[in-house]
JSON list of C-alpha atoms and ligand atoms in Angstrom, two decimals:
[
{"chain": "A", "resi": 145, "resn": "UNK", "atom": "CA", "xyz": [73.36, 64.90, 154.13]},
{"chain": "A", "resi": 146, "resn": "UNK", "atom": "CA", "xyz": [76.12, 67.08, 151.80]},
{"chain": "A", "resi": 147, "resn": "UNK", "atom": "CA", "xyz": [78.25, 64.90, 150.12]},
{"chain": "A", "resi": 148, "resn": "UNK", "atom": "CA", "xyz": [80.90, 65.89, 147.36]},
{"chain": "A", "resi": 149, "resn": "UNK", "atom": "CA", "xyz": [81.38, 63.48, 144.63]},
{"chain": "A", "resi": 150, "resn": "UNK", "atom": "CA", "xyz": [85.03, 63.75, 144.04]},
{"chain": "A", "resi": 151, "resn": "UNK", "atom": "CA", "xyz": [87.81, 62.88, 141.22]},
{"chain": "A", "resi": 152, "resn": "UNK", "atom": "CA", "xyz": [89.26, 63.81, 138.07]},
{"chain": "A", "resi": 153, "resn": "UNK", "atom": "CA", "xyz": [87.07, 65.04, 135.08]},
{"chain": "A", "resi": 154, "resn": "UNK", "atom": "CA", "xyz": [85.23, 61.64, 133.73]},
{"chain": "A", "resi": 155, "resn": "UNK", "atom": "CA", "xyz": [86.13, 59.72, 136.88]},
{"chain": "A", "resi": 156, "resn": "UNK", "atom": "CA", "xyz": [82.17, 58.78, 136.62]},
{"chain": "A", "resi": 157, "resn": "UNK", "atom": "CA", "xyz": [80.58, 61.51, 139.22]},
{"chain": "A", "resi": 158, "resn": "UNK", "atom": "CA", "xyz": [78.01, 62.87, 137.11]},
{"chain": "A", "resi": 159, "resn": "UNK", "atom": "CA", "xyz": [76.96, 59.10, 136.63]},
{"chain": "A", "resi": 160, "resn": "UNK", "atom": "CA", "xyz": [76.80, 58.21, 140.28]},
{"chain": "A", "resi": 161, "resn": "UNK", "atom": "CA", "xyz": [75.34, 62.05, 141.49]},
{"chain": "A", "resi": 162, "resn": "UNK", "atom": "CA", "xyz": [72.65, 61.17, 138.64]},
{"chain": "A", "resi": 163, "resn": "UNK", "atom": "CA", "xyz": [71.99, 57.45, 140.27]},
{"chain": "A", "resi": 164, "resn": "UNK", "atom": "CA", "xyz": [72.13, 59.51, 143.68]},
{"chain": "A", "resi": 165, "resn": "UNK", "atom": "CA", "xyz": [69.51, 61.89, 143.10]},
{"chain": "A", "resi": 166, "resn": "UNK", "atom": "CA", "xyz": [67.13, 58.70, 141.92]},
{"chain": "A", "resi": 167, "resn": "UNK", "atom": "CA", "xyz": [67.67, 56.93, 145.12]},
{"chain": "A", "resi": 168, "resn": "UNK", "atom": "CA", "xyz": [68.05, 59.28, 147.58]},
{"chain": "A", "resi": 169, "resn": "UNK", "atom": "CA", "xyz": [66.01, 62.50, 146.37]},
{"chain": "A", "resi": 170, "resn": "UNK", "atom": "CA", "xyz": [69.22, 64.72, 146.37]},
{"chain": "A", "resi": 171, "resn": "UNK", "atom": "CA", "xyz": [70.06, 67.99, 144.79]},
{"chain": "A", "resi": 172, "resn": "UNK", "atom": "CA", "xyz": [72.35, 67.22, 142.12]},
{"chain": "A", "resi": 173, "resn": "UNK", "atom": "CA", "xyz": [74.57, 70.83, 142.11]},
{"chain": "A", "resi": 174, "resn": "UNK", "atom": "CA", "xyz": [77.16, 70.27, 138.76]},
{"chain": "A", "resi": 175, "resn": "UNK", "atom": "CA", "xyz": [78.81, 73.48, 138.03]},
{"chain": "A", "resi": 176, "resn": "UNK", "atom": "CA", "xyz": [79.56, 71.64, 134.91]},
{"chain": "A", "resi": 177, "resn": "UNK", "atom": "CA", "xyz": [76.33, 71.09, 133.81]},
{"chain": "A", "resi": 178, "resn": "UNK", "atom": "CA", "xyz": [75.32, 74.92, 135.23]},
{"chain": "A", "resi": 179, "resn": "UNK", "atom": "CA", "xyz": [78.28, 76.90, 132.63]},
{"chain": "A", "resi": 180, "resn": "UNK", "atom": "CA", "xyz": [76.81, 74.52, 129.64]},
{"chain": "A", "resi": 181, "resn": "UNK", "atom": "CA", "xyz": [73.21, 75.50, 130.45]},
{"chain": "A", "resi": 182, "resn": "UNK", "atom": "CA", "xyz": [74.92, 78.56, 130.47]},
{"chain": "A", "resi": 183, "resn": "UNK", "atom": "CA", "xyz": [76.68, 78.36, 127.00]},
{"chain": "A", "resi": 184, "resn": "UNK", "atom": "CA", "xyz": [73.60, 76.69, 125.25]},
{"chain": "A", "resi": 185, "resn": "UNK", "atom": "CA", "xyz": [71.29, 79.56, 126.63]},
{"chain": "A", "resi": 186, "resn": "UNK", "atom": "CA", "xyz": [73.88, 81.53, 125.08]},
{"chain": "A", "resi": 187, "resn": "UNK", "atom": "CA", "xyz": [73.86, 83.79, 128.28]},
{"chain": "A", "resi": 188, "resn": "UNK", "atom": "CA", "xyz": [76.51, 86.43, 129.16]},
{"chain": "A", "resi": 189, "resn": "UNK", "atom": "CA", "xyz": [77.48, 84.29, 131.71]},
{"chain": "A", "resi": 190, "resn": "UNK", "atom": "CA", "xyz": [77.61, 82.07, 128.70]},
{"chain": "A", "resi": 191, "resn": "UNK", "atom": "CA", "xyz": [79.51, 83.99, 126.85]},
{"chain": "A", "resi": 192, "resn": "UNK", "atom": "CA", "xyz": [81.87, 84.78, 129.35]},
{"chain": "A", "resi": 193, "resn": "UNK", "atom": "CA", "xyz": [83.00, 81.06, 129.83]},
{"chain": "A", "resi": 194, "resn": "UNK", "atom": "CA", "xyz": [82.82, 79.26, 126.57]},
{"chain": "A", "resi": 195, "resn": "UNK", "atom": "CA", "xyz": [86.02, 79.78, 125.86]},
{"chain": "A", "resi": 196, "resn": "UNK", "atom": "CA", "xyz": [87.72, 78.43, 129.16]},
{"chain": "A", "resi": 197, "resn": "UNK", "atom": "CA", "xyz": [85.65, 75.16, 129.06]},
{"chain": "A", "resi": 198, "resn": "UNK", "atom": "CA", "xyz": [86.91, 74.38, 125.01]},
{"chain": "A", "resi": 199, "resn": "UNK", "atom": "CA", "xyz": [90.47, 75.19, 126.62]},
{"chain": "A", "resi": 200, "resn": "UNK", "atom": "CA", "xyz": [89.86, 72.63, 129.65]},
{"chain": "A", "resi": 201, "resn": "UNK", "atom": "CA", "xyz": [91.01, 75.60, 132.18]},
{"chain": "A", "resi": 202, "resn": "UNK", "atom": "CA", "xyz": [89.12, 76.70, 135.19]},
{"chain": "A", "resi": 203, "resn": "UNK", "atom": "CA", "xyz": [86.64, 79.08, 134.86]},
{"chain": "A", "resi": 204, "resn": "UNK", "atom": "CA", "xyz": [87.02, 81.66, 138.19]},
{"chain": "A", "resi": 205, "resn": "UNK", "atom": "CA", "xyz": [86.24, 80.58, 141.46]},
{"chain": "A", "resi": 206, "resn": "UNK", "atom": "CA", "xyz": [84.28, 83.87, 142.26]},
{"chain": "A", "resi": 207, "resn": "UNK", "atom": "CA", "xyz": [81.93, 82.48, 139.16]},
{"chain": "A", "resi": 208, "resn": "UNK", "atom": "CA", "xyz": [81.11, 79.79, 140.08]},
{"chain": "A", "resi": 209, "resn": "UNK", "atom": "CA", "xyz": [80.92, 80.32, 144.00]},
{"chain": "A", "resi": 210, "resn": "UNK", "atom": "CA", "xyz": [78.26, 82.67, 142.91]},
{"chain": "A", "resi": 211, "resn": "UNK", "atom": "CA", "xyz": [76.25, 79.61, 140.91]},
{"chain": "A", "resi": 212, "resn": "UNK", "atom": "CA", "xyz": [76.54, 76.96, 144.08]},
{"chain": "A", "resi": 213, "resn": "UNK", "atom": "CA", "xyz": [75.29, 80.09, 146.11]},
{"chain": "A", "resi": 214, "resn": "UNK", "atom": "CA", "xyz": [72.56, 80.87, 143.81]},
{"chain": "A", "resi": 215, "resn": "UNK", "atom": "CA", "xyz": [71.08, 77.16, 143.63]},
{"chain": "A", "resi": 216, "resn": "UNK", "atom": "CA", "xyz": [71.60, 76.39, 147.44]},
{"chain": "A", "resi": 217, "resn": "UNK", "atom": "CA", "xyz": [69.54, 80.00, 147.93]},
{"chain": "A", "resi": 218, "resn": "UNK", "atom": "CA", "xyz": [66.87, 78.71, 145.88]},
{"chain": "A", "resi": 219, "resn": "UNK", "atom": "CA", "xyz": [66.65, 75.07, 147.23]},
{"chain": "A", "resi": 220, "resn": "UNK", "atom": "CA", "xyz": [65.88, 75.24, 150.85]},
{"chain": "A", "resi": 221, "resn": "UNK", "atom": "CA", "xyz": [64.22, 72.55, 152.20]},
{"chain": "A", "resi": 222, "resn": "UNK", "atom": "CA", "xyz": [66.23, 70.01, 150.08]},
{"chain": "A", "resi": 223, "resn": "UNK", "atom": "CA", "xyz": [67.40, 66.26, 151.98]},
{"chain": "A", "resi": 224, "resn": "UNK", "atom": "CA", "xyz": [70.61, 67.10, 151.28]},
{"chain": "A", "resi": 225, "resn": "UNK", "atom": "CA", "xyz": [72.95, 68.10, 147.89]},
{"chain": "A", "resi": 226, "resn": "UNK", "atom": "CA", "xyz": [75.13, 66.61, 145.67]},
{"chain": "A", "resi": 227, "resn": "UNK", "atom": "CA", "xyz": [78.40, 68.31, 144.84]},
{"chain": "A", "resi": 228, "resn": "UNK", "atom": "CA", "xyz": [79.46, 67.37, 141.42]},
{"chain": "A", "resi": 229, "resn": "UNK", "atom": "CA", "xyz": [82.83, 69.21, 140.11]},
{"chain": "A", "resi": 230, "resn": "UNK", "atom": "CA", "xyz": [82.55, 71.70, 143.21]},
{"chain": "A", "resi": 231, "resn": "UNK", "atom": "CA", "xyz": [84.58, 72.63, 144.76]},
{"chain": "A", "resi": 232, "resn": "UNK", "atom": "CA", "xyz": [87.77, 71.92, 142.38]},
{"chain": "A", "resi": 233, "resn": "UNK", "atom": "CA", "xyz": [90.37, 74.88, 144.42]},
{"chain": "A", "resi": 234, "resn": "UNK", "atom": "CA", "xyz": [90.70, 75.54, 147.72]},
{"chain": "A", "resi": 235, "resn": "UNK", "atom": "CA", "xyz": [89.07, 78.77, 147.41]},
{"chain": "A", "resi": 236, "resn": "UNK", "atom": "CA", "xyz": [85.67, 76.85, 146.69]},
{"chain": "A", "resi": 237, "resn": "UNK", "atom": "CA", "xyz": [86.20, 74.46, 149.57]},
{"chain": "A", "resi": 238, "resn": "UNK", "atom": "CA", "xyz": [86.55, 77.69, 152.20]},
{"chain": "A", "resi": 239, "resn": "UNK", "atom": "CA", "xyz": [83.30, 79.23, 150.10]},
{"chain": "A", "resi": 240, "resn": "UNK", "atom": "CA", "xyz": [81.11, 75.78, 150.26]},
{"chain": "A", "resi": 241, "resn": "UNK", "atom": "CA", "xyz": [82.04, 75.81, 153.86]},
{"chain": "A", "resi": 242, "resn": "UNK", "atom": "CA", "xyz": [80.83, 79.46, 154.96]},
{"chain": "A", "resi": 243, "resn": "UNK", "atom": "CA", "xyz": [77.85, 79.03, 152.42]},
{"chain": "A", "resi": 244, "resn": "UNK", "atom": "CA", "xyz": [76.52, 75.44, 154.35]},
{"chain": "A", "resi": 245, "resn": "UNK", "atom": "CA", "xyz": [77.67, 77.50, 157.72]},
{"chain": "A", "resi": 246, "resn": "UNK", "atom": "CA", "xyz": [75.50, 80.41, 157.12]},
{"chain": "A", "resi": 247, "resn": "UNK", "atom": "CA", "xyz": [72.31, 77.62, 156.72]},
{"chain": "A", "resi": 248, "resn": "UNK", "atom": "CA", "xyz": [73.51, 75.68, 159.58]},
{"chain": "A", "resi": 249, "resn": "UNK", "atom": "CA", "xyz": [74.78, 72.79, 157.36]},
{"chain": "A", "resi": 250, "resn": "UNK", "atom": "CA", "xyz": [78.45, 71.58, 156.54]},
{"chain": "A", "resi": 251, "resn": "UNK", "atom": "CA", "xyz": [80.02, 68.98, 153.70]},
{"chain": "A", "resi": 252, "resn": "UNK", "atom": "CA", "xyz": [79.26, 65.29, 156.11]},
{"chain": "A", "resi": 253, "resn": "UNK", "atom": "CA", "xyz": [80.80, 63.11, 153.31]},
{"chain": "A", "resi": 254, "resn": "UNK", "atom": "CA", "xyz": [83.09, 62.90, 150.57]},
{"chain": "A", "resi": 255, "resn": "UNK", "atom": "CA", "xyz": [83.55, 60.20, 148.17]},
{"chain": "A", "resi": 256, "resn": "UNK", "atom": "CA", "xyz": [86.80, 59.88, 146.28]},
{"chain": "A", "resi": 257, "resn": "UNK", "atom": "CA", "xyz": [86.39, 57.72, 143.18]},
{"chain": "A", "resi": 258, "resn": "UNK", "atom": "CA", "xyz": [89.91, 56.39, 142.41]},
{"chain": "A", "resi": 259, "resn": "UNK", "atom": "CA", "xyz": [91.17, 55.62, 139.33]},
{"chain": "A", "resi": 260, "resn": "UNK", "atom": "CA", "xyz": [93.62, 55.23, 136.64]},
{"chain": "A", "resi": 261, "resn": "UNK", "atom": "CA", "xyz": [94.48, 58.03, 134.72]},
{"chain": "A", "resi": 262, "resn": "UNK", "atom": "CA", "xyz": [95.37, 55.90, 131.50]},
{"chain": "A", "resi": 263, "resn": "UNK", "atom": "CA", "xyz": [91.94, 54.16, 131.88]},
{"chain": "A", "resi": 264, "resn": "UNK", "atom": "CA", "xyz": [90.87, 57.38, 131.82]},
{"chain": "A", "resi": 265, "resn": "UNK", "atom": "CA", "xyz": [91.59, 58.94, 129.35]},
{"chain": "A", "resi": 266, "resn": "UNK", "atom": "CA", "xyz": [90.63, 55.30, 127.28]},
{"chain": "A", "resi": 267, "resn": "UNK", "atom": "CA", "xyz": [87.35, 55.92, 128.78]},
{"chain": "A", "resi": 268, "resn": "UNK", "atom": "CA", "xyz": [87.33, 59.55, 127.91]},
{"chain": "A", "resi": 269, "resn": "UNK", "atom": "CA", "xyz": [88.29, 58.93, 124.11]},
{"chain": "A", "resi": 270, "resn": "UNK", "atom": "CA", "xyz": [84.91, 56.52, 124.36]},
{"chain": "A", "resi": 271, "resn": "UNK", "atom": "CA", "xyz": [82.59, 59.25, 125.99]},
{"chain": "A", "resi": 272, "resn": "UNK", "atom": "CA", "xyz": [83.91, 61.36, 123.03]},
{"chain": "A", "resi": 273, "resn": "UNK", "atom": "CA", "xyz": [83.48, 59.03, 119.99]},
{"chain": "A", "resi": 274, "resn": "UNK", "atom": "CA", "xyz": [79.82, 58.74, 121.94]},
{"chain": "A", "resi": 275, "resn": "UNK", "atom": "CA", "xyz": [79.08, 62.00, 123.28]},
{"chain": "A", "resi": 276, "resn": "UNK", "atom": "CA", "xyz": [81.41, 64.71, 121.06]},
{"chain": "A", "resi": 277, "resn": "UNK", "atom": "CA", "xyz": [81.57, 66.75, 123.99]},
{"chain": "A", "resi": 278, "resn": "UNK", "atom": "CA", "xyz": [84.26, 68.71, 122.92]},
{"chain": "A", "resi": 279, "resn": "UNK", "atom": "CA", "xyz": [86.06, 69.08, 125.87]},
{"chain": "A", "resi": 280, "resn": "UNK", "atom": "CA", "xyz": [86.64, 65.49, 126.11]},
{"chain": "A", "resi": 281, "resn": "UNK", "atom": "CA", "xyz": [89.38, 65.71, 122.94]},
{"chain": "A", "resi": 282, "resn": "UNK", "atom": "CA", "xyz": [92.33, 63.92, 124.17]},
{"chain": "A", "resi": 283, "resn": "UNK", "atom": "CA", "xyz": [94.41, 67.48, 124.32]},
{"chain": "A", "resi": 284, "resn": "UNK", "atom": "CA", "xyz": [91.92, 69.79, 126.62]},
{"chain": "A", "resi": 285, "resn": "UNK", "atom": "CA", "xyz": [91.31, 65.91, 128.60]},
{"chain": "A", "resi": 286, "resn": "UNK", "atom": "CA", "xyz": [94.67, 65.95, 129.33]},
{"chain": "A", "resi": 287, "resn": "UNK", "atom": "CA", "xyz": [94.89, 69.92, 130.33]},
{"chain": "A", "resi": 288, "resn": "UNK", "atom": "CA", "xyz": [91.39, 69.10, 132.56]},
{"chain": "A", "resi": 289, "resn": "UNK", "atom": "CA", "xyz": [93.56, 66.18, 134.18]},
{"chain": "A", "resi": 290, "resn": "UNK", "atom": "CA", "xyz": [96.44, 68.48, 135.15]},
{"chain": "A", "resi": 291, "resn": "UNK", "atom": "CA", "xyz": [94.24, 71.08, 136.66]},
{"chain": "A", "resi": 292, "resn": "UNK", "atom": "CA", "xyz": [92.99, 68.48, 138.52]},
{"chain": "A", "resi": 293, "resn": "UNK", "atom": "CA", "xyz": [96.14, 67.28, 139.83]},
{"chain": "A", "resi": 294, "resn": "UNK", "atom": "CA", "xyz": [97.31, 70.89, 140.47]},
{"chain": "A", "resi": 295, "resn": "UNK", "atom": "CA", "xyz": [94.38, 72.48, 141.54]},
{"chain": "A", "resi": 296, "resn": "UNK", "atom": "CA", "xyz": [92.10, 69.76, 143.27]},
{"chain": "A", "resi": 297, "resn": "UNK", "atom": "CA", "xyz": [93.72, 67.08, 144.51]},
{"chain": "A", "resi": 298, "resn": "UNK", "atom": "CA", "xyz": [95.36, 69.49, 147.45]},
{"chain": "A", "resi": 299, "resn": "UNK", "atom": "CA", "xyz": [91.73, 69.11, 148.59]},
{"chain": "A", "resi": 300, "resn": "UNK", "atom": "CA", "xyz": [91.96, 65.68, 149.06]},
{"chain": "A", "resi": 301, "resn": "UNK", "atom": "CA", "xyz": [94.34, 65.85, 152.48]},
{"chain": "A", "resi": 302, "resn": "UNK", "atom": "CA", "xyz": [92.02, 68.51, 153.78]},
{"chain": "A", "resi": 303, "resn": "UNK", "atom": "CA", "xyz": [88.93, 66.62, 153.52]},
{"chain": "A", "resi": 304, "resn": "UNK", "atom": "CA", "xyz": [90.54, 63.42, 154.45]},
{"chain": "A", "resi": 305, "resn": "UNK", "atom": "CA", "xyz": [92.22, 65.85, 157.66]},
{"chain": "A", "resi": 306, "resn": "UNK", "atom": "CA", "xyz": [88.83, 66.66, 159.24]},
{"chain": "A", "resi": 307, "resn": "UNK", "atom": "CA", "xyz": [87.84, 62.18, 158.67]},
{"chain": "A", "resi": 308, "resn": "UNK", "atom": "CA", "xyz": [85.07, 62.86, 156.29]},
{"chain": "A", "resi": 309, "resn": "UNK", "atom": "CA", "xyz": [86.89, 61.76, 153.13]},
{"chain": "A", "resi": 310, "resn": "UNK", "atom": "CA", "xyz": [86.12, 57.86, 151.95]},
{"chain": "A", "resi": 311, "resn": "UNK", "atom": "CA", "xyz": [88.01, 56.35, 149.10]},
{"chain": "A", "resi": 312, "resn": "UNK", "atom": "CA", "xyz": [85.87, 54.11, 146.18]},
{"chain": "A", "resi": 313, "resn": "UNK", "atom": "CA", "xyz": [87.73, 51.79, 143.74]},
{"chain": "A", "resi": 314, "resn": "UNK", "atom": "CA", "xyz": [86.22, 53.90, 140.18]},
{"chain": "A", "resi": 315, "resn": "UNK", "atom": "CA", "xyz": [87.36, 51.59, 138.03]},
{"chain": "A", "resi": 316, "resn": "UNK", "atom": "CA", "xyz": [84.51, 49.29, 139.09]},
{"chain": "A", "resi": 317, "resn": "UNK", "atom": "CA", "xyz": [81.53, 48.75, 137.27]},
{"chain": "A", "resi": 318, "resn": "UNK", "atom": "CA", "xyz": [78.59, 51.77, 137.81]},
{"chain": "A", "resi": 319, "resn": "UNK", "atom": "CA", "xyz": [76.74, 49.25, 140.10]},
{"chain": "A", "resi": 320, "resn": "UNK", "atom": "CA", "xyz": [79.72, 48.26, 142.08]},
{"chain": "A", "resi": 321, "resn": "UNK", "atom": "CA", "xyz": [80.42, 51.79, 142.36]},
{"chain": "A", "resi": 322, "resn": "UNK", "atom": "CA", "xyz": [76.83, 52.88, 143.38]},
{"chain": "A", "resi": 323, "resn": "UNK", "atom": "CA", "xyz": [76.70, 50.25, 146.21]},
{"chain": "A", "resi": 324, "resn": "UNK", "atom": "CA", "xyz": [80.08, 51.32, 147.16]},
{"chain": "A", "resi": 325, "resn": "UNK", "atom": "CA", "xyz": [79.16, 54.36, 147.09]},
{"chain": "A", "resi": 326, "resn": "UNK", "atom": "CA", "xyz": [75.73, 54.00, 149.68]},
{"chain": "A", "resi": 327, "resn": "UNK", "atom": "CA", "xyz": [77.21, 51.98, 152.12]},
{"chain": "A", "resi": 328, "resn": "UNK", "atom": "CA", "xyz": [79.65, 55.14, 153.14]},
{"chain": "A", "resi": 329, "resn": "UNK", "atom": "CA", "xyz": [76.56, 56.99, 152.92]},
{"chain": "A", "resi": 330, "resn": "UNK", "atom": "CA", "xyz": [75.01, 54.27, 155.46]},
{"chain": "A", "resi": 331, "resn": "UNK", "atom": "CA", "xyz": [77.87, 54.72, 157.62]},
{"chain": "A", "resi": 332, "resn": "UNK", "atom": "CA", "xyz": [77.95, 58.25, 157.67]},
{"chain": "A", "resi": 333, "resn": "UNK", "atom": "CA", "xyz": [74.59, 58.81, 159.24]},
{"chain": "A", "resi": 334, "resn": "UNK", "atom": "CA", "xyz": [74.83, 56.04, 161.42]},
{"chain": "B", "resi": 143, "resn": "LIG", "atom": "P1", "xyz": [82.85, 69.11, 134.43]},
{"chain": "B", "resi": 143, "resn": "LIG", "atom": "O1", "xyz": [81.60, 68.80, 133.68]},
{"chain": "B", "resi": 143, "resn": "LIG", "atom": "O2", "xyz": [82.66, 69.12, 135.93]},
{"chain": "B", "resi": 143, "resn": "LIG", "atom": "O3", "xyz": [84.03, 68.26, 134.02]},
{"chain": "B", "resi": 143, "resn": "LIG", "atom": "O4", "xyz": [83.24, 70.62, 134.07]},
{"chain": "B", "resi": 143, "resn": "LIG", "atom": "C1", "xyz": [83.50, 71.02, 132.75]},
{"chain": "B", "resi": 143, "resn": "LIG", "atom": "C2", "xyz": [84.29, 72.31, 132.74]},
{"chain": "B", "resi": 143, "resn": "LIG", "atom": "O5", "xyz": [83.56, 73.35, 133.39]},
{"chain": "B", "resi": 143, "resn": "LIG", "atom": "C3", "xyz": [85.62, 72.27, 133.48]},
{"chain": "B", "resi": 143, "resn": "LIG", "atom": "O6", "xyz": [86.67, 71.73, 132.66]},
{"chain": "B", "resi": 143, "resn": "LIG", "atom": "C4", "xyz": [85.83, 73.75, 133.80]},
{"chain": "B", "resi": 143, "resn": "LIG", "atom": "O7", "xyz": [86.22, 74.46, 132.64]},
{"chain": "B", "resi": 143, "resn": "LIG", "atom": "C5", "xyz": [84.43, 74.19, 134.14]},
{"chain": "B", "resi": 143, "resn": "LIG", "atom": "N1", "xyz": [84.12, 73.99, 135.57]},
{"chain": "B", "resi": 143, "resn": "LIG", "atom": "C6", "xyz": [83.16, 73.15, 136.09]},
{"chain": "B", "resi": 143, "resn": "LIG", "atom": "N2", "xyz": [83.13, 73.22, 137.42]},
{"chain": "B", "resi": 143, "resn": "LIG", "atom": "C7", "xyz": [84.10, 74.11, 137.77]},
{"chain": "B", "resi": 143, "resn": "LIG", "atom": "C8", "xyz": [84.59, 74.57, 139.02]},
{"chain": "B", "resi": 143, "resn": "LIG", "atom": "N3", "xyz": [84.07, 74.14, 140.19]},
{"chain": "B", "resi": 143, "resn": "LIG", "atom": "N4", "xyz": [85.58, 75.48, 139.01]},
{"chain": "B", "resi": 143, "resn": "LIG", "atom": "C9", "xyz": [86.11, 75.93, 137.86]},
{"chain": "B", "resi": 143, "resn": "LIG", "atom": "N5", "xyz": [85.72, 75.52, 136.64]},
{"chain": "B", "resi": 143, "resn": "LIG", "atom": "C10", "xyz": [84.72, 74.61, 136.59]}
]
């Protein structure tokens, strides 16, 4: 089972792959969480990206194609991944595809957590009074949210297209969510 946790930045996916992985035994596969291993190794991959991730851009798809191939390369025999904050462009979708292909896998399932862009970004100012991740500063939120919206959501149709794309209410509370969340799963391998 490949599912793709999908939604704006702090739309709770790292929450619910996290919860996921617990249950289920999944990979968990956050490019997010891959560029600031990346940045706290102080790698030149590192290096290379700090900058676009204070600025709330995009770092390039060719980057972090390259990081979903490397991990899927070196976790064969998995039950299934997680896709958290991959793919956020088209380009990525087309790459995740051929990479599953060429393993004889595909993306079965992808969860859309909806929500409300002015709760988010109340519930964004909270993560950052708690968490100071600096790219949570209302400014580069509110770039992150319109790369989102011009960058991902065009994936949405596509996914939704090919009848693999289920909707959540993300507003919810992280239970509610996480139940919502594994009865699409139920569904989709039943
Ligand atoms: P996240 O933790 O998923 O919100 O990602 C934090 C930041 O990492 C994003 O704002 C981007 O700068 C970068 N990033 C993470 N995943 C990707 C991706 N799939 N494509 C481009 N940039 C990414």
């Amino acid at each position: 089972m490949n599912l793709i946790l999908f939604g704006p930045p702090a739309a709770g996916k790292g929450t619910q792959a996290r919860r996921l992985v617990d249950q289920h035994g999944y990979i968990q596969l956050s490019t997010g969480d891959m560029l600031r291993a990346a940045i706290k190794a102080g790698s030149d991959l590192g290096r290379r990206v700090e900058s676009v991730l204070a600025a709330g851009a995009l770092v390039s798809d060719e980057i972090v194609i390259a990081l979903i191939e490397e991990q899927l390369e070196a976790s064969t025999g998995a039950p299934g991944f997680i896709f958290d904050g991959f793919p956020r462009t088209v380009a990525q979708a087309e790459a995740l595809d051929a990479a599953l292909a060429r393993r004889g896998s595909r993306v079965d399932l992808v969860i859309r957590l909806v929500v409300d862009e002015d709760a988010l970004l109340e519930r964004v100012s909270k993560r950052f009074a708690e968490q100071g991740r600096k790219d949570d500063n209302p400014e580069t939120f509110l770039t992150r949210l319109e790369k989102y919206n011009a960058d991902t959501a065009p994936l949405v149709p596509i996914y939704a297209d090919r009848g693999i794309l289920r909707e959540v209410d993300g507003m919810a509370s992280i239970e509610k969510v996480t139940f919502a969340i594994d009865k699409a799963l139920r569904e989709a391998v039943a």
